[in-house]
PDB file of C-alpha atoms in Angstrom:
ATOM      1  CA  GLU L  14      60.663  87.483 108.662  1.00 61.00           C
ATOM      2  CA  THR L  15      59.374  89.842 106.281  1.00 79.00           C
ATOM      3  CA  GLY L  16      56.386  92.329 106.180  1.00 93.00           C
ATOM      4  CA  VAL L  17      53.909  92.390 108.772  1.00 96.00           C
ATOM      5  CA  THR L  18      53.724  89.918 111.437  1.00 96.00           C
ATOM      6  CA  GLN L  19      51.588  89.766 114.612  1.00 97.00           C
ATOM      7  CA  THR L  20      51.268  87.200 117.481  1.00 97.00           C
ATOM      8  CA  PRO L  21      49.148  85.570 118.595  1.00 97.00           C
ATOM      9  CA  ARG L  22      47.849  84.389 115.633  1.00 96.00           C
ATOM     10  CA  HIS L  23      44.805  83.103 118.035  1.00 97.00           C
ATOM     11  CA  LEU L  24      43.625  84.359 121.389  1.00 96.00           C
ATOM     12  CA  VAL L  25      41.061  83.311 123.795  1.00 95.00           C
ATOM     13  CA  MET L  26      40.651  85.191 126.785  1.00 92.00           C
ATOM     14  CA  GLY L  27      38.170  86.073 129.653  1.00 89.00           C
ATOM     15  CA  MET L  28      36.677  89.623 130.555  1.00 88.00           C
ATOM     16  CA  THR L  29      38.901  89.594 133.441  1.00 87.00           C
ATOM     17  CA  ASN L  30      42.280  88.730 131.706  1.00 88.00           C
ATOM     18  CA  LYS L  31      44.984  91.308 130.583  1.00 93.00           C
ATOM     19  CA  LYS L  32      46.432  90.135 127.196  1.00 95.00           C
ATOM     20  CA  SER L  33      48.638  91.949 124.477  1.00 97.00           C
ATOM     21  CA  LEU L  34      48.696  91.779 121.080  1.00 98.00           C
ATOM     22  CA  LYS L  35      52.060  92.386 119.284  1.00 98.00           C
ATOM     23  CA  CYS L  36      52.748  93.552 115.854  1.00 98.00           C
ATOM     24  CA  GLU L  37      56.107  93.816 114.105  1.00 97.00           C
ATOM     25  CA  GLN L  38      56.801  95.444 110.576  1.00 97.00           C
ATOM     26  CA  HIS L  39      59.980  94.523 108.734  1.00 95.00           C
ATOM     27  CA  LEU L  40      59.337  96.993 106.005  1.00 95.00           C
ATOM     28  CA  GLY L  41      61.217 100.655 107.464  1.00 94.00           C
ATOM     29  CA  HIS L  42      57.902 102.090 107.616  1.00 94.00           C
ATOM     30  CA  ASN L  43      57.185 105.446 109.694  1.00 94.00           C
ATOM     31  CA  ALA L  44      53.567 104.730 110.518  1.00 94.00           C
ATOM     32  CA  MET L  45      51.330 102.072 111.742  1.00 96.00           C
ATOM     33  CA  TYR L  46      47.745 101.299 112.091  1.00 95.00           C
ATOM     34  CA  TRP L  47      45.498  98.713 114.697  1.00 97.00           C
ATOM     35  CA  TYR L  48      42.124  97.871 112.791  1.00 96.00           C
ATOM     36  CA  LYS L  49      39.231  95.869 114.301  1.00 96.00           C
ATOM     37  CA  GLN L  50      37.296  93.750 111.747  1.00 96.00           C
ATOM     38  CA  SER L  51      33.973  92.240 112.465  1.00 94.00           C
ATOM     39  CA  ALA L  52      31.847  89.972 110.679  1.00 88.00           C
ATOM     40  CA  LYS L  53      29.857  91.752 107.866  1.00 83.00           C
ATOM     41  CA  LYS L  54      31.293  95.358 109.160  1.00 89.00           C
ATOM     42  CA  PRO L  55      33.565  97.519 107.378  1.00 91.00           C
ATOM     43  CA  LEU L  56      36.991  97.702 109.173  1.00 94.00           C
ATOM     44  CA  GLU L  57      37.332 100.150 111.863  1.00 94.00           C
ATOM     45  CA  LEU L  58      40.224 102.034 112.385  1.00 94.00           C
ATOM     46  CA  MET L  59      41.288 102.151 115.899  1.00 95.00           C
ATOM     47  CA  PHE L  60      44.540 103.716 116.415  1.00 95.00           C
ATOM     48  CA  VAL L  61      47.269 105.224 114.247  1.00 94.00           C
ATOM     49  CA  TYR L  62      50.991 105.967 115.326  1.00 95.00           C
ATOM     50  CA  SER L  63      53.579 108.202 112.972  1.00 92.00           C
ATOM     51  CA  LEU L  64      57.085 108.196 114.108  1.00 89.00           C
ATOM     52  CA  GLU L  65      55.758 106.624 117.488  1.00 88.00           C
ATOM     53  CA  GLU L  66      53.610 109.486 118.179  1.00 89.00           C
ATOM     54  CA  ARG L  67      49.437 108.607 118.290  1.00 89.00           C
ATOM     55  CA  VAL L  68      47.786 110.624 115.610  1.00 88.00           C
ATOM     56  CA  GLU L  69      44.234 108.800 115.825  1.00 79.00           C
ATOM     57  CA  ASN L  70      42.245 107.608 118.605  1.00 76.00           C
ATOM     58  CA  ASN L  71      39.081 106.825 117.137  1.00 76.00           C
ATOM     59  CA  SER L  72      36.935 107.283 120.219  1.00 86.00           C
ATOM     60  CA  VAL L  73      38.018 103.172 120.991  1.00 93.00           C
ATOM     61  CA  PRO L  74      37.110 102.288 124.971  1.00 93.00           C
ATOM     62  CA  SER L  75      39.936 102.836 127.236  1.00 93.00           C
ATOM     63  CA  ARG L  76      39.902  98.741 127.816  1.00 95.00           C
ATOM     64  CA  PHE L  77      41.886  99.184 124.729  1.00 96.00           C
ATOM     65  CA  SER L  78      45.640 100.434 124.749  1.00 95.00           C
ATOM     66  CA  PRO L  79      48.103 100.740 122.304  1.00 96.00           C
ATOM     67  CA  GLU L  80      52.010 101.383 122.478  1.00 96.00           C
ATOM     68  CA  CYS L  81      54.410 102.073 119.884  1.00 96.00           C
ATOM     69  CA  PRO L  82      57.970 101.638 121.598  1.00 95.00           C
ATOM     70  CA  ASN L  83      59.587 102.321 118.114  1.00 93.00           C
ATOM     71  CA  SER L  84      58.588 102.320 114.480  1.00 91.00           C
ATOM     72  CA  SER L  85      58.899  98.519 113.850  1.00 95.00           C
ATOM     73  CA  HIS L  86      56.782  97.657 117.133  1.00 97.00           C
ATOM     74  CA  LEU L  87      53.245  98.322 118.120  1.00 97.00           C
ATOM     75  CA  PHE L  88      51.117  96.721 120.972  1.00 98.00           C
ATOM     76  CA  LEU L  89      47.527  96.654 121.842  1.00 98.00           C
ATOM     77  CA  HIS L  90      47.071  95.997 125.504  1.00 97.00           C
ATOM     78  CA  LEU L  91      43.915  94.635 126.525  1.00 96.00           C
ATOM     79  CA  HIS L  92      42.369  94.363 129.836  1.00 93.00           C
ATOM     80  CA  THR L  93      38.507  93.843 131.203  1.00 93.00           C
ATOM     81  CA  LEU L  94      37.186  92.988 127.298  1.00 93.00           C
ATOM     82  CA  GLN L  95      33.676  92.470 126.675  1.00 94.00           C
ATOM     83  CA  PRO L  96      32.036  89.501 124.562  1.00 93.00           C
ATOM     84  CA  GLU L  97      31.308  92.270 121.980  1.00 94.00           C
ATOM     85  CA  ASP L  98      35.009  92.678 121.740  1.00 96.00           C
ATOM     86  CA  SER L  99      35.481  89.632 119.815  1.00 96.00           C
ATOM     87  CA  ALA L 100      37.021  90.358 116.397  1.00 97.00           C
ATOM     88  CA  LEU L 101      40.168  90.014 114.280  1.00 97.00           C
ATOM     89  CA  TYR L 102      42.470  93.035 115.160  1.00 98.00           C
ATOM     90  CA  LEU L 103      44.883  93.930 112.202  1.00 97.00           C
ATOM     91  CA  CYS L 104      47.747  95.772 112.108  1.00 97.00           C
ATOM     92  CA  ALA L 105      49.222  97.571 108.881  1.00 96.00           C
ATOM     93  CA  SER L 106      51.997  99.543 108.097  1.00 95.00           C
ATOM     94  CA  SER L 107      53.080 102.124 105.532  1.00 93.00           C
ATOM     95  CA  GLN L 108      56.019 104.493 104.662  1.00 92.00           C
ATOM     96  CA  ASP L 109      54.322 107.438 105.782  1.00 89.00           C
ATOM     97  CA  LEU L 110      50.651 108.710 106.876  1.00 85.00           C
ATOM     98  CA  GLY L 111      50.511 109.789 103.183  1.00 72.00           C
ATOM     99  CA  ALA L 112      48.124 112.721 103.119  1.00 68.00           C
ATOM    100  CA  GLY L 113      48.895 114.439 100.057  1.00 66.00           C
ATOM    101  CA  SER L 114      49.995 111.289  98.292  1.00 72.00           C
ATOM    102  CA  TRP L 115      49.719 107.937  98.370  1.00 75.00           C
ATOM    103  CA  TYR L 116      51.531 105.091 100.742  1.00 83.00           C
ATOM    104  CA  GLU L 117      50.278 101.471 100.353  1.00 87.00           C
ATOM    105  CA  GLN L 118      48.878 100.059 103.685  1.00 91.00           C
ATOM    106  CA  TYR L 119      50.480  96.275 104.155  1.00 93.00           C
ATOM    107  CA  PHE L 120      48.535  94.391 106.412  1.00 95.00           C
ATOM    108  CA  GLY L 121      49.758  91.479 109.043  1.00 95.00           C
ATOM    109  CA  PRO L 122      47.592  88.328 109.088  1.00 94.00           C
ATOM    110  CA  GLY L 123      45.510  89.489 112.367  1.00 96.00           C
ATOM    111  CA  THR L 124      45.136  88.036 115.757  1.00 97.00           C
ATOM    112  CA  ARG L 125      41.448  86.269 115.976  1.00 97.00           C
ATOM    113  CA  LEU L 126      40.549  87.195 119.727  1.00 97.00           C
ATOM    114  CA  THR L 127      37.495  85.614 121.216  1.00 96.00           C
ATOM    115  CA  VAL L 128      36.648  87.064 125.035  1.00 95.00           C
ATOM    116  CA  THR L 129      34.700  84.423 127.032  1.00 92.00           C
TER     117      THR L 129
ATOM    118  CA  ALA T 185      30.872 111.946 105.929  1.00 76.00           C
ATOM    119  CA  GLN T 186      32.146 109.608 103.287  1.00 83.00           C
ATOM    120  CA  THR T 187      30.611 105.914 103.088  1.00 93.00           C
ATOM    121  CA  VAL T 188      31.429 103.073 101.010  1.00 97.00           C
ATOM    122  CA  THR T 189      28.804 100.546  99.917  1.00 96.00           C
ATOM    123  CA  GLN T 190      29.243  96.741  98.362  1.00 97.00           C
ATOM    124  CA  SER T 191      25.768  95.940  97.710  1.00 95.00           C
ATOM    125  CA  GLN T 192      26.703  92.212  96.839  1.00 96.00           C
ATOM    126  CA  PRO T 193      27.416  90.076 100.271  1.00 95.00           C
ATOM    127  CA  GLU T 194      28.301  86.951  98.331  1.00 97.00           C
ATOM    128  CA  MET T 195      29.203  86.318  94.499  1.00 97.00           C
ATOM    129  CA  SER T 196      30.056  83.168  92.862  1.00 97.00           C
ATOM    130  CA  VAL T 197      31.779  82.515  89.284  1.00 97.00           C
ATOM    131  CA  GLN T 198      32.585  79.629  87.584  1.00 97.00           C
ATOM    132  CA  GLU T 199      36.465  78.995  87.166  1.00 97.00           C
ATOM    133  CA  ALA T 200      37.746  80.826  84.002  1.00 97.00           C
ATOM    134  CA  GLU T 201      34.826  83.179  83.858  1.00 98.00           C
ATOM    135  CA  THR T 202      34.672  86.607  84.553  1.00 98.00           C
ATOM    136  CA  VAL T 203      32.982  88.513  87.522  1.00 98.00           C
ATOM    137  CA  THR T 204      32.553  91.853  88.477  1.00 98.00           C
ATOM    138  CA  LEU T 205      31.996  93.147  92.327  1.00 98.00           C
ATOM    139  CA  SER T 206      30.316  96.530  92.946  1.00 98.00           C
ATOM    140  CA  CYS T 207      31.244  99.440  94.809  1.00 98.00           C
ATOM    141  CA  THR T 208      29.691 102.698  95.301  1.00 98.00           C
ATOM    142  CA  TYR T 209      30.863 105.503  97.390  1.00 97.00           C
ATOM    143  CA  ASP T 210      29.607 108.990  98.653  1.00 96.00           C
ATOM    144  CA  THR T 211      31.759 111.829  98.683  1.00 94.00           C
ATOM    145  CA  SER T 212      31.873 115.522  98.273  1.00 93.00           C
ATOM    146  CA  GLU T 213      35.542 115.643  97.682  1.00 91.00           C
ATOM    147  CA  SER T 214      36.783 116.136  93.973  1.00 90.00           C
ATOM    148  CA  ASP T 215      40.397 114.869  94.764  1.00 90.00           C
ATOM    149  CA  TYR T 216      40.673 111.029  96.401  1.00 93.00           C
ATOM    150  CA  TYR T 217      41.695 107.438  95.748  1.00 93.00           C
ATOM    151  CA  LEU T 218      40.059 104.122  95.515  1.00 96.00           C
ATOM    152  CA  PHE T 219      41.158 100.904  96.489  1.00 96.00           C
ATOM    153  CA  TRP T 220      40.270  97.109  96.161  1.00 97.00           C
ATOM    154  CA  TYR T 221      41.645  94.919  98.772  1.00 97.00           C
ATOM    155  CA  LYS T 222      41.679  91.077  98.639  1.00 97.00           C
ATOM    156  CA  GLN T 223      41.321  89.400 102.208  1.00 96.00           C
ATOM    157  CA  PRO T 224      41.806  85.505 101.335  1.00 95.00           C
ATOM    158  CA  PRO T 225      41.564  82.553 104.268  1.00 90.00           C
ATOM    159  CA  SER T 226      44.927  83.499 105.414  1.00 85.00           C
ATOM    160  CA  ARG T 227      43.415  86.992 106.316  1.00 89.00           C
ATOM    161  CA  GLN T 228      46.196  88.961 105.115  1.00 90.00           C
ATOM    162  CA  MET T 229      44.841  91.842 103.263  1.00 94.00           C
ATOM    163  CA  ILE T 230      46.198  92.594  99.833  1.00 94.00           C
ATOM    164  CA  LEU T 231      46.177  95.567  97.833  1.00 95.00           C
ATOM    165  CA  VAL T 232      44.705  94.583  94.399  1.00 97.00           C
ATOM    166  CA  ILE T 233      44.227  97.509  92.406  1.00 96.00           C
ATOM    167  CA  ARG T 234      44.246 101.610  93.285  1.00 94.00           C
ATOM    168  CA  GLN T 235      42.547 104.100  91.115  1.00 95.00           C
ATOM    169  CA  GLU T 236      43.358 108.241  91.403  1.00 93.00           C
ATOM    170  CA  ALA T 237      40.094 110.358  91.162  1.00 93.00           C
ATOM    171  CA  TYR T 238      41.619 112.477  88.931  1.00 91.00           C
ATOM    172  CA  LYS T 239      42.708 109.913  86.118  1.00 90.00           C
ATOM    173  CA  GLN T 240      39.888 109.266  83.633  1.00 87.00           C
ATOM    174  CA  GLN T 241      41.775 105.883  82.543  1.00 93.00           C
ATOM    175  CA  ASN T 242      40.833 102.921  84.401  1.00 95.00           C
ATOM    176  CA  ALA T 243      43.106 100.969  85.995  1.00 94.00           C
ATOM    177  CA  THR T 244      44.453  97.622  85.392  1.00 95.00           C
ATOM    178  CA  GLU T 245      46.584  95.155  86.929  1.00 94.00           C
ATOM    179  CA  ASN T 246      47.048  91.705  85.236  1.00 96.00           C
ATOM    180  CA  ARG T 247      43.383  90.183  84.980  1.00 97.00           C
ATOM    181  CA  PHE T 248      42.092  92.540  87.127  1.00 98.00           C
ATOM    182  CA  SER T 249      40.820  96.143  86.184  1.00 97.00           C
ATOM    183  CA  VAL T 250      37.959  98.711  87.421  1.00 98.00           C
ATOM    184  CA  ASN T 251      35.241 100.665  85.673  1.00 97.00           C
ATOM    185  CA  PHE T 252      35.677 103.814  87.464  1.00 97.00           C
ATOM    186  CA  GLN T 253      32.499 106.518  86.828  1.00 96.00           C
ATOM    187  CA  LYS T 254      33.267 109.267  88.932  1.00 95.00           C
ATOM    188  CA  ALA T 255      29.991 111.185  88.275  1.00 95.00           C
ATOM    189  CA  ALA T 256      28.112 107.840  89.412  1.00 96.00           C
ATOM    190  CA  LYS T 257      30.583 107.350  92.565  1.00 97.00           C
ATOM    191  CA  SER T 258      30.763 103.790  91.026  1.00 97.00           C
ATOM    192  CA  PHE T 259      34.084 101.717  91.164  1.00 98.00           C
ATOM    193  CA  SER T 260      33.496  98.309  90.298  1.00 98.00           C
ATOM    194  CA  LEU T 261      35.950  95.432  89.929  1.00 98.00           C
ATOM    195  CA  LYS T 262      36.290  93.042  86.995  1.00 98.00           C
ATOM    196  CA  ILE T 263      38.487  89.819  87.242  1.00 98.00           C
ATOM    197  CA  SER T 264      38.729  87.928  83.815  1.00 98.00           C
ATOM    198  CA  ASP T 265      39.639  84.376  84.112  1.00 98.00           C
ATOM    199  CA  SER T 266      38.861  83.725  87.192  1.00 98.00           C
ATOM    200  CA  GLN T 267      41.218  81.245  89.107  1.00 97.00           C
ATOM    201  CA  LEU T 268      40.642  79.058  92.407  1.00 97.00           C
ATOM    202  CA  GLY T 269      43.373  81.358  93.869  1.00 96.00           C
ATOM    203  CA  ASP T 270      40.785  84.790  93.723  1.00 97.00           C
ATOM    204  CA  ALA T 271      38.434  83.203  96.163  1.00 97.00           C
ATOM    205  CA  ALA T 272      38.548  85.796  99.033  1.00 97.00           C
ATOM    206  CA  MET T 273      36.733  88.445 100.707  1.00 97.00           C
ATOM    207  CA  TYR T 274      36.892  91.709  98.717  1.00 98.00           C
ATOM    208  CA  PHE T 275      36.614  95.159 100.060  1.00 97.00           C
ATOM    209  CA  CYS T 276      36.274  98.522  98.527  1.00 97.00           C
ATOM    210  CA  ALA T 277      37.959 101.331 100.292  1.00 96.00           C
ATOM    211  CA  TYR T 278      38.127 105.156  99.702  1.00 95.00           C
ATOM    212  CA  ARG T 279      40.743 107.618 100.716  1.00 93.00           C
ATOM    213  CA  ARG T 280      40.648 111.462 100.771  1.00 89.00           C
ATOM    214  CA  TYR T 281      43.823 112.972  98.942  1.00 85.00           C
ATOM    215  CA  SER T 282      44.504 115.310 101.711  1.00 82.00           C
ATOM    216  CA  ASN T 283      43.915 112.500 104.527  1.00 84.00           C
ATOM    217  CA  TYR T 284      45.323 109.014 105.133  1.00 86.00           C
ATOM    218  CA  GLN T 285      42.309 107.244 106.562  1.00 89.00           C
ATOM    219  CA  LEU T 286      40.911 104.572 104.841  1.00 92.00           C
ATOM    220  CA  ILE T 287      36.910 104.296 104.576  1.00 94.00           C
ATOM    221  CA  TRP T 288      35.915 100.491 103.859  1.00 96.00           C
ATOM    222  CA  GLY T 289      33.382  98.687 102.290  1.00 96.00           C
ATOM    223  CA  ALA T 290      31.498  95.687 104.234  1.00 95.00           C
ATOM    224  CA  GLY T 291      32.993  93.466 101.571  1.00 96.00           C
ATOM    225  CA  THR T 292      32.042  90.717  99.023  1.00 97.00           C
ATOM    226  CA  LYS T 293      32.853  87.163  99.587  1.00 97.00           C
ATOM    227  CA  LEU T 294      34.115  85.903  96.231  1.00 98.00           C
ATOM    228  CA  ILE T 295      33.063  82.035  95.695  1.00 98.00           C
ATOM    229  CA  ILE T 296      35.202  80.350  92.367  1.00 97.00           C
ATOM    230  CA  LYS T 297      33.255  76.990  91.497  1.00 97.00           C
ATOM    231  CA  PRO T 298      35.685  74.602  89.896  1.00 93.00           C
TER     232      PRO T 298
END
């Protein structure tokens, strides 16, 4: 595997289910990100981790719970979601956060989540 | 707060022709980066081109070039010799020099007509 991978690619879940999204980066990066992409809206940054420590939590509802056990893996645990949470969830990684310099963010293919 | 606006929800172009996608942004910062990302149907977001605000010279990457107008806060993407593989959503993004967070536009869907 190369780059950033995400599993599953598609997920359908009921509002009472608990599921997890997985992201893995094979690039040796130190920073990882979760984004939510809804149709015709700008990407929304949800969470940012740097060296396994969370550095950003953009007022995301508690029904979304991130976990970063090491710098290569990032999870998004989901529980009691709402239909409006249906979206494409993208994971990205970068060498470092890049404040003051530029580090490209590399994206995974996303998980298409449908909440019924 | 910084914002990024892409005023064209959809554009179409004939294969082999040139198309320009528009992007404007709002910021009070003087140092920042601007980006164009491409998201094909495979959904994998790919960086197409970037521009540092302090550079006056417009960035180019093969068939892709930008027209960066700092005073007008405009950052358009020109795709020359359009190919079928260029069909995708294109997103403009802004980042302050001192911060890692990308601010995204809503995207432009580019259709290539054979």
